[in-house]
Short mmCIF file of C-alpha atoms (C1' of nucleotides) in Angstrom, two decimals:
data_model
loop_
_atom_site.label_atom_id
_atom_site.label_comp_id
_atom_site.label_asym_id
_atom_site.label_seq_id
_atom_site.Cartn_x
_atom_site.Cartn_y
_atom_site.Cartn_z
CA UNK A 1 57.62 -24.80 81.74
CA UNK A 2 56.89 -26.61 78.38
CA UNK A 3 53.62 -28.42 78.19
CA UNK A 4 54.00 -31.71 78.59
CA UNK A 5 53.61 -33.15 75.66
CA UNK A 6 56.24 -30.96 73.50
CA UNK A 7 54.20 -29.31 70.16
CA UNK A 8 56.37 -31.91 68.42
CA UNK A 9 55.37 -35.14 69.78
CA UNK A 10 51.41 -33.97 69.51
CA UNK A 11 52.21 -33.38 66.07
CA UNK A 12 53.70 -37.00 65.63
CA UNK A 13 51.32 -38.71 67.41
CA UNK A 14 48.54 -36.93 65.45
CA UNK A 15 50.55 -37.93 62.23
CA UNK A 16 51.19 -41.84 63.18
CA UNK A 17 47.46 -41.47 63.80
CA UNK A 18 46.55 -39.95 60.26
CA UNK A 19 49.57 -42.00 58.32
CA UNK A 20 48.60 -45.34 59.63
CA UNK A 21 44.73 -44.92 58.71
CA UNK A 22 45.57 -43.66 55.13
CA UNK A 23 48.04 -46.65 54.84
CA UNK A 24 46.15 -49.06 56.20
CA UNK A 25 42.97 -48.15 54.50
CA UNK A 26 44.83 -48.13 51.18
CA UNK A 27 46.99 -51.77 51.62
CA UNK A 28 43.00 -53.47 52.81
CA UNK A 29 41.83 -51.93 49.51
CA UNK A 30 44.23 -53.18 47.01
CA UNK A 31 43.77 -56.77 48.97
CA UNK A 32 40.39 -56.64 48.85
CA UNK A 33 40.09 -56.15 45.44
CA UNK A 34 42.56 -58.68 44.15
CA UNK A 35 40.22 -61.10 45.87
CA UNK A 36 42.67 -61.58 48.94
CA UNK A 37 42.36 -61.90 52.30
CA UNK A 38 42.69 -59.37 55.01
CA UNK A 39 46.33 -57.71 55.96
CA UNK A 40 45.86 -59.32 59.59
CA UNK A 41 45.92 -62.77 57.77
CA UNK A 42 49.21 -62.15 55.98
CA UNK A 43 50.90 -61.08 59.29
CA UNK A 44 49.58 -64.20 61.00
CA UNK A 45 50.90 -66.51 58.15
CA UNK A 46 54.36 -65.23 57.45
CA UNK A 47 54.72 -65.56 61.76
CA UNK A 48 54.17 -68.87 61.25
CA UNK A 49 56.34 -68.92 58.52
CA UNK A 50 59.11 -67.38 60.51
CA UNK A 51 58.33 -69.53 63.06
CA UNK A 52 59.32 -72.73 60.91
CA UNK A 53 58.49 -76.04 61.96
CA UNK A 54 57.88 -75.98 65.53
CA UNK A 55 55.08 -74.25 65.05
CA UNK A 56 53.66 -71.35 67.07
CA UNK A 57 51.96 -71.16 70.56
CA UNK A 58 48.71 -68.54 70.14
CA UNK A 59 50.22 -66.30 72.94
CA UNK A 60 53.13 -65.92 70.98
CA UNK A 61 51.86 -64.93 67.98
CA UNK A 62 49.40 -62.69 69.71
CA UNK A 63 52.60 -60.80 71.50
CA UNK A 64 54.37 -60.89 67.80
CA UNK A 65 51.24 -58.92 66.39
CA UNK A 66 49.88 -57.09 69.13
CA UNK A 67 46.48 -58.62 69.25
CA UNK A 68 44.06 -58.47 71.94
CA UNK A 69 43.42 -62.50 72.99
CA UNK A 70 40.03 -62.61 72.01
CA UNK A 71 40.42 -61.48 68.75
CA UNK A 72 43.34 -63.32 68.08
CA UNK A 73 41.65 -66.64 68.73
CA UNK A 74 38.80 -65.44 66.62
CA UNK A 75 41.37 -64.88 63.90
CA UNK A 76 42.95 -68.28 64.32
CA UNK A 77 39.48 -69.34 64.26
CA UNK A 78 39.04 -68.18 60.68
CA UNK A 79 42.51 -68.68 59.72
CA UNK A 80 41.35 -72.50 60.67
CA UNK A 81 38.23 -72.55 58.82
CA UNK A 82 40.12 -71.42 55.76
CA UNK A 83 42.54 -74.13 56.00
CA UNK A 84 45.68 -72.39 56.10
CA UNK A 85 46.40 -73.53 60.08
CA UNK A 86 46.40 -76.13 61.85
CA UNK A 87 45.61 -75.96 65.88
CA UNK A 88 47.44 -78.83 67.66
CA UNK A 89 47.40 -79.68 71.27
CA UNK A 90 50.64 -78.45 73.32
CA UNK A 91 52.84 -81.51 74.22
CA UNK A 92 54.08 -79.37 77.23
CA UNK A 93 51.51 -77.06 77.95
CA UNK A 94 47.50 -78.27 78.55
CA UNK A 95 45.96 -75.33 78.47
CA UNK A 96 47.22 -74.93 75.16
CA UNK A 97 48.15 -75.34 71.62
CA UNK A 98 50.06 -75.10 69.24
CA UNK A 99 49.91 -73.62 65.69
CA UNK A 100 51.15 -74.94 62.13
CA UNK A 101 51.00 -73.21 59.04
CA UNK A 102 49.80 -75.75 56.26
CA UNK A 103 50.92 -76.04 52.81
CA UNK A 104 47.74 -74.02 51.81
CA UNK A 105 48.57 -71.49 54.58
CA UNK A 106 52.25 -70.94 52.86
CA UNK A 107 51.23 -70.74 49.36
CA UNK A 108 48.27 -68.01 50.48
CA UNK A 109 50.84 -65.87 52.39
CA UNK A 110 53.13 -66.21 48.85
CA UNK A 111 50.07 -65.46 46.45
CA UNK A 112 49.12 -62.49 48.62
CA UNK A 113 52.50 -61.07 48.56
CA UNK A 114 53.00 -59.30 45.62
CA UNK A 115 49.53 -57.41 46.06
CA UNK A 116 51.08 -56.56 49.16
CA UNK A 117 54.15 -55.19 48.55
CA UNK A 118 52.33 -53.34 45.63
CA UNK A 119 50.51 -51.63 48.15
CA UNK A 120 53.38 -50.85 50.79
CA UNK A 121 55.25 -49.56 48.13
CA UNK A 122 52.78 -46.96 47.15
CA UNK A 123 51.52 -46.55 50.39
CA UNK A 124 55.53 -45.74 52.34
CA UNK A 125 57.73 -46.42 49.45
CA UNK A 126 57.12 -43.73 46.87
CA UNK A 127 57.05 -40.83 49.75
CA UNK A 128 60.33 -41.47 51.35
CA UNK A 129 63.86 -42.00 49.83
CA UNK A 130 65.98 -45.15 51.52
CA UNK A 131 67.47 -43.37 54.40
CA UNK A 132 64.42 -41.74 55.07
CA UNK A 133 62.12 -45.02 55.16
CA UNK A 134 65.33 -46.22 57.35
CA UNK A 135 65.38 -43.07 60.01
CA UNK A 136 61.30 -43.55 60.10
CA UNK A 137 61.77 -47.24 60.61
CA UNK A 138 64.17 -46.78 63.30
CA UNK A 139 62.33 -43.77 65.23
CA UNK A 140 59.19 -46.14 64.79
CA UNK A 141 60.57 -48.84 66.68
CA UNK A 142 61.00 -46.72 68.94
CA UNK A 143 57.80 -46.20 70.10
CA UNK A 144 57.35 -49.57 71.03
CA UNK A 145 59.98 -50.59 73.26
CA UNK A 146 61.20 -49.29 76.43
CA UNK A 147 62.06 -45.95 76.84
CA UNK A 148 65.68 -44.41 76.95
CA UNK A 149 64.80 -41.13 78.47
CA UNK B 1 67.55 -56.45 40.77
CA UNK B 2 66.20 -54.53 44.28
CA UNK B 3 63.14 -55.75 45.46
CA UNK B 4 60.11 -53.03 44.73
CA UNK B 5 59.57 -52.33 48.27
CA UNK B 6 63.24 -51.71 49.89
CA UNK B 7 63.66 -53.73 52.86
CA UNK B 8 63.87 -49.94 54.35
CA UNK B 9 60.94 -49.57 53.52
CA UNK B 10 58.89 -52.87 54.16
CA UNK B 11 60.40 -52.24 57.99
CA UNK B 12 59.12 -48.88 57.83
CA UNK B 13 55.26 -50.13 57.32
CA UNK B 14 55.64 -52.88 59.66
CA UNK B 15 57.03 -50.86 62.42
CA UNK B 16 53.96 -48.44 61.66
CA UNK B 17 51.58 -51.15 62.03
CA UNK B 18 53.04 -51.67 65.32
CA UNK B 19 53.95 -48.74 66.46
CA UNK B 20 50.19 -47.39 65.91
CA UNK B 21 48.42 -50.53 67.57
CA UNK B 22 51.04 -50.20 70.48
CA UNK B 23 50.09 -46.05 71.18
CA UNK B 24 46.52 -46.71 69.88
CA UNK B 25 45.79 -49.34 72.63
CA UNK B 26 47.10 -47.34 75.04
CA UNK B 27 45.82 -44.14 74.81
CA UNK B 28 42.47 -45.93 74.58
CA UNK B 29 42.64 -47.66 77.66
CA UNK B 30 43.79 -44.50 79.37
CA UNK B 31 40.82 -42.70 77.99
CA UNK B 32 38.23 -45.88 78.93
CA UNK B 33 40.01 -46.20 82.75
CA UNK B 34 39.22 -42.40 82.98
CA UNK B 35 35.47 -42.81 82.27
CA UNK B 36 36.52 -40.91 79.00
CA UNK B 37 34.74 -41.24 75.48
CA UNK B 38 36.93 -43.34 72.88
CA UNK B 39 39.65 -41.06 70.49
CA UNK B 40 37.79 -40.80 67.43
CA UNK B 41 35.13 -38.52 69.92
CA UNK B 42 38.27 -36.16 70.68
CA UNK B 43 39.80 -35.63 67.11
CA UNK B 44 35.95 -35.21 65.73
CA UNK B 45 35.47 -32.57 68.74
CA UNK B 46 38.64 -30.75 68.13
CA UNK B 47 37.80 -30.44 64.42
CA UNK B 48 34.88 -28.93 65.02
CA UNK B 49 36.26 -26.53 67.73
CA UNK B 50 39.31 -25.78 65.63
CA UNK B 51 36.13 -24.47 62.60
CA UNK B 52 34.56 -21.94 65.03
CA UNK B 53 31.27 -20.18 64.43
CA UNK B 54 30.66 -21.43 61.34
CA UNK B 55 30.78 -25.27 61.81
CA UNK B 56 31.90 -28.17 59.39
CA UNK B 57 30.45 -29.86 56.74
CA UNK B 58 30.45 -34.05 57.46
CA UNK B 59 32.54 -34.53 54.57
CA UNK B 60 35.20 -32.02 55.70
CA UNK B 61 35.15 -33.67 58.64
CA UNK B 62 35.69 -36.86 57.03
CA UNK B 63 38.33 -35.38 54.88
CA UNK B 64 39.90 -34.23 57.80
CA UNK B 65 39.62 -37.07 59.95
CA UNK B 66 40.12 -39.58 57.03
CA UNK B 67 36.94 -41.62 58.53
CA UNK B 68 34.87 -43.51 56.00
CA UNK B 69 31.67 -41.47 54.88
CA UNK B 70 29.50 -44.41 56.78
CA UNK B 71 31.56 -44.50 60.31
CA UNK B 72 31.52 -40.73 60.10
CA UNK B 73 27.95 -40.85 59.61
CA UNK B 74 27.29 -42.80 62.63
CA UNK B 75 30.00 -41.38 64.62
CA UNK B 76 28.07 -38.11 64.42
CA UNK B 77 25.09 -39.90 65.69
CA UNK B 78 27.14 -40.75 68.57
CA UNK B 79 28.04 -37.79 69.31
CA UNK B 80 24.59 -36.25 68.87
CA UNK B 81 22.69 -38.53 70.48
CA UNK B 82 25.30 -38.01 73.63
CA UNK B 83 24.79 -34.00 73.38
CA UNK B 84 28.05 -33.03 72.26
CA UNK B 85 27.19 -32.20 68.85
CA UNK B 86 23.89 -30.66 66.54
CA UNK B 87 22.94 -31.28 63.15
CA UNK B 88 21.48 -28.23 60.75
CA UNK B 89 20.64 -28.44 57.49
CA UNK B 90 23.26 -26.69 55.24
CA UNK B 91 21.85 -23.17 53.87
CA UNK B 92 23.49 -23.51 50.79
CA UNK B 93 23.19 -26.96 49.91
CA UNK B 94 20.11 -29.02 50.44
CA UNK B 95 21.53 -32.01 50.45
CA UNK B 96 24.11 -31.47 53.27
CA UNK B 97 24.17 -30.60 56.77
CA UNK B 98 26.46 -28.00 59.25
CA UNK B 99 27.85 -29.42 62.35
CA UNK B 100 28.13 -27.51 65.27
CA UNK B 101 30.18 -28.03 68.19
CA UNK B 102 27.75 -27.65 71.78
CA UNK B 103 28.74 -26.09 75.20
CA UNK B 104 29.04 -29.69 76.75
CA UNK B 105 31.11 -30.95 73.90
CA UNK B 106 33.79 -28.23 74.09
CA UNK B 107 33.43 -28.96 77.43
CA UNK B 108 34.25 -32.96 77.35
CA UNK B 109 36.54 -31.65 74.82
CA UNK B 110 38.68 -30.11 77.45
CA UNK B 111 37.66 -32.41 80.21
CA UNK B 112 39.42 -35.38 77.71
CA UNK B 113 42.87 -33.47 76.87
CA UNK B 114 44.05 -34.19 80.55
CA UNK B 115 43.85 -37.62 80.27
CA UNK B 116 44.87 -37.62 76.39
CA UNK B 117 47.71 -35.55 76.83
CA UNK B 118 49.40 -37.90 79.50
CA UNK B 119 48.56 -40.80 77.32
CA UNK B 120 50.44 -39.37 74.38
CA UNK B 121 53.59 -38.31 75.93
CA UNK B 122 53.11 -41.68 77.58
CA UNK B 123 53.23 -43.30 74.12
CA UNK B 124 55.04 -40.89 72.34
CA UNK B 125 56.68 -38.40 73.92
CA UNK B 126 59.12 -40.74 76.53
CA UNK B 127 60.57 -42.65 73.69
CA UNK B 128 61.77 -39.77 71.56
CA UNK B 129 63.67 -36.33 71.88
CA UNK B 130 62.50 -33.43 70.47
CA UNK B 131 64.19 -33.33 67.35
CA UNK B 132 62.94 -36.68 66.96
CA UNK B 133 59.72 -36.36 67.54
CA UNK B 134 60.20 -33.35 64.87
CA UNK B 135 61.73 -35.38 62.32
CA UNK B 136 59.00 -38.40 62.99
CA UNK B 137 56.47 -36.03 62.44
CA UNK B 138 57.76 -34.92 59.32
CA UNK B 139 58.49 -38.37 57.79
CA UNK B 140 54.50 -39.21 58.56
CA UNK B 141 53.33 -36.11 57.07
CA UNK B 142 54.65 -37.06 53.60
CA UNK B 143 53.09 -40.35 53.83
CA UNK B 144 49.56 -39.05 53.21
CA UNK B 145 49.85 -36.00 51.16
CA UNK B 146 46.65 -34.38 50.30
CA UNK B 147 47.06 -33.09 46.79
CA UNK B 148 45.98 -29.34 47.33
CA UNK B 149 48.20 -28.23 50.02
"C1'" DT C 1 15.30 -26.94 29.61
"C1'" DC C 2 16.40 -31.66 30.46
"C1'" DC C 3 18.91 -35.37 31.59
"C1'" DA C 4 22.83 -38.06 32.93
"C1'" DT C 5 25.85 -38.13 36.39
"C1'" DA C 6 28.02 -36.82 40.62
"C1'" DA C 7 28.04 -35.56 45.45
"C1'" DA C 8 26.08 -35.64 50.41
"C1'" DG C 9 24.45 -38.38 53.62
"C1'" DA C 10 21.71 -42.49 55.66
"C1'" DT C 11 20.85 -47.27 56.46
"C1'" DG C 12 20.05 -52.63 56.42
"C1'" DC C 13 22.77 -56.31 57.11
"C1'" DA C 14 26.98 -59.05 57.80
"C1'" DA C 15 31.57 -59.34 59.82
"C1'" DT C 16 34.70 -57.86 63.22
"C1'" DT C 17 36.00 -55.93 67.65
"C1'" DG C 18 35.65 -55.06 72.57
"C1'" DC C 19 34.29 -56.48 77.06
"C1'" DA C 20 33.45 -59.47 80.64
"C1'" DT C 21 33.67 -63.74 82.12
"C1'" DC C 22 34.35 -68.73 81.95
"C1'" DT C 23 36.93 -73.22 81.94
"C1'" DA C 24 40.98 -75.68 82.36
"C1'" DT C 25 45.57 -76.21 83.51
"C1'" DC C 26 49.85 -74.69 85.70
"C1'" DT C 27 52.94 -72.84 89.46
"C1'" DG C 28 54.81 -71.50 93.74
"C1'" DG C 29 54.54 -71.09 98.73
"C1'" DG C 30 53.26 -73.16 102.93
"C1'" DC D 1 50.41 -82.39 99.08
"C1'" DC D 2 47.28 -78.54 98.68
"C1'" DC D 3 45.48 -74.41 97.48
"C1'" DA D 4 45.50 -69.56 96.02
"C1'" DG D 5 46.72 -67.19 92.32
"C1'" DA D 6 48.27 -66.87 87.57
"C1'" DT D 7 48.18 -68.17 82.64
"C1'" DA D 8 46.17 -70.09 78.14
"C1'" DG D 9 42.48 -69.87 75.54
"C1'" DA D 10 37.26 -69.66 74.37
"C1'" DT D 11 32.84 -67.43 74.17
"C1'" DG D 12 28.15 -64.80 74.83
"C1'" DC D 13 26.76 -60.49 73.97
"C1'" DA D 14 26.96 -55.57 72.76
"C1'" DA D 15 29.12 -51.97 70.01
"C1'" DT D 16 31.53 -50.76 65.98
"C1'" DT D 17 33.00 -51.30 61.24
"C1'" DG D 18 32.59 -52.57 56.39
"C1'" DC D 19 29.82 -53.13 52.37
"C1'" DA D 20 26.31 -52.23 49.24
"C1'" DT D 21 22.82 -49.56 48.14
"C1'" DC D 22 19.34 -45.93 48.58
"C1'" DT D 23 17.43 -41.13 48.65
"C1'" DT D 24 17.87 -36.50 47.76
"C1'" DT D 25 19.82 -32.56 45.78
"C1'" DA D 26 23.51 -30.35 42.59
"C1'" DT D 27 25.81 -29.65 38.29
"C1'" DG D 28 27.34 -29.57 33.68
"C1'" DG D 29 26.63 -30.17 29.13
"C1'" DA D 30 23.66 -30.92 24.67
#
DNA sequence: TCCATAAAGATGCAATTGCATCTATCTGGG
DNA sequence: CCCAGATAGATGCAATTGCATCTTTATGGA
């Protein structure tokens, strides 16, 4: 019987491991030193973004991003501080809120973008070709929905 | 004109981002519900297991495990202070130090795979076939390619 | 030989993350 | 209507990570 996890998928798994720390490590560097914030701020902004003017509930965004609660309201936390969100009560909902990007928020999430893309373009871009960033982009999502097997 | 990073290809990174928290989180918990050690205790373990006699060097490790030189550092205090691991001073350079693997940590070692290897083919394995797991693996290798190989 | 510089590793301190738990509100069944 | 969960979010505290810097030993010229 073949082990259960196949050579193959050990192998992936160890590479999504190794590609995603090299990645990462490199996109938080080339922030960093252009004076920008943090890569988890530039997801949370361009969600709100996306999100338009209705705003976003903090369990959404936290689904959206895959954040653990806690540190998801510590991030909104800081996000707040900076001035780039807004917290509002929920209209329908009293346990919660709602969130709203502010005008400082969107221009932030536009100035860091260029760094950004910089950096995803060195750190994915330049390896693949186009139908290769597309097959790893589609075998990627994958992993994080439910399984057809 | 085409945007620098190719939609393809600004997908790819996001889905990675994903993708990785998704598996990461999981396998962790696994590990933690199991009474287990954390990952990073696994992949330094294995390293030093796959070395042999001779041991590694903390920077090879690092290399190899693409850790920061301070985590590293203080991951191998971890794993000292918990027996798993000893320190020696290197005999050819005074400056360094030789890791070597101890009877209890190849044994956690191979208590942990159990647990890890359900985890991964929980994350991993159900969601592809074999030739895509294959292919996956292949598209992540060329996203961190180590110049002399 | 001597020195400037680089490499190996450690460490103090601040920021972030993880864990457990707490408060407040909401929801569905009796 | 009422209450036992369930859900939204916050928070105290411990562990980990990131950053800057330090010590010690190597190395490669002039």
């Amino acid at each position: 019987m073949a082990s259960s996890p196949s050579e193959p998928v050990v192998r992936a798994w160890a590479r999504l491991e190794r590609a995603h720390r090299a990645a990462q490590t490199a996109v938080e560097a080339r922030l960093k030193e252009a004076g920008l914030p943090p890569l988890a701020w530039y997801d949370a902004l361009l969600e709100l973004e996306r999100a338009g003017a209705d705003g976003l509930r903090p369990f959404e965004l936290q689904r959206e991003m895959l954040f653990a609660q806690y540190n998801l309201s510590r991030l909104i936390d800081r996000l707040v501080a900076a001035g780039y969100v807004v917290r509002s009560a929920s209209a329908e909902d009293g346990r919660g809120q709602v969130l709203g990007l502010t005008r400082e928020g969107r221009a932030m999430r536009k100035r860091m973008w260029p760094v950004y893309a910089a950096a995803i373009e060195d750190a994915v871009g330049r390896h693949l070709s186009l139908a290769e960033a597309t097959t790893l982009a589609d075998l990627l999502g994958r992993l994080y929905s439910r399984p057809t097997k």
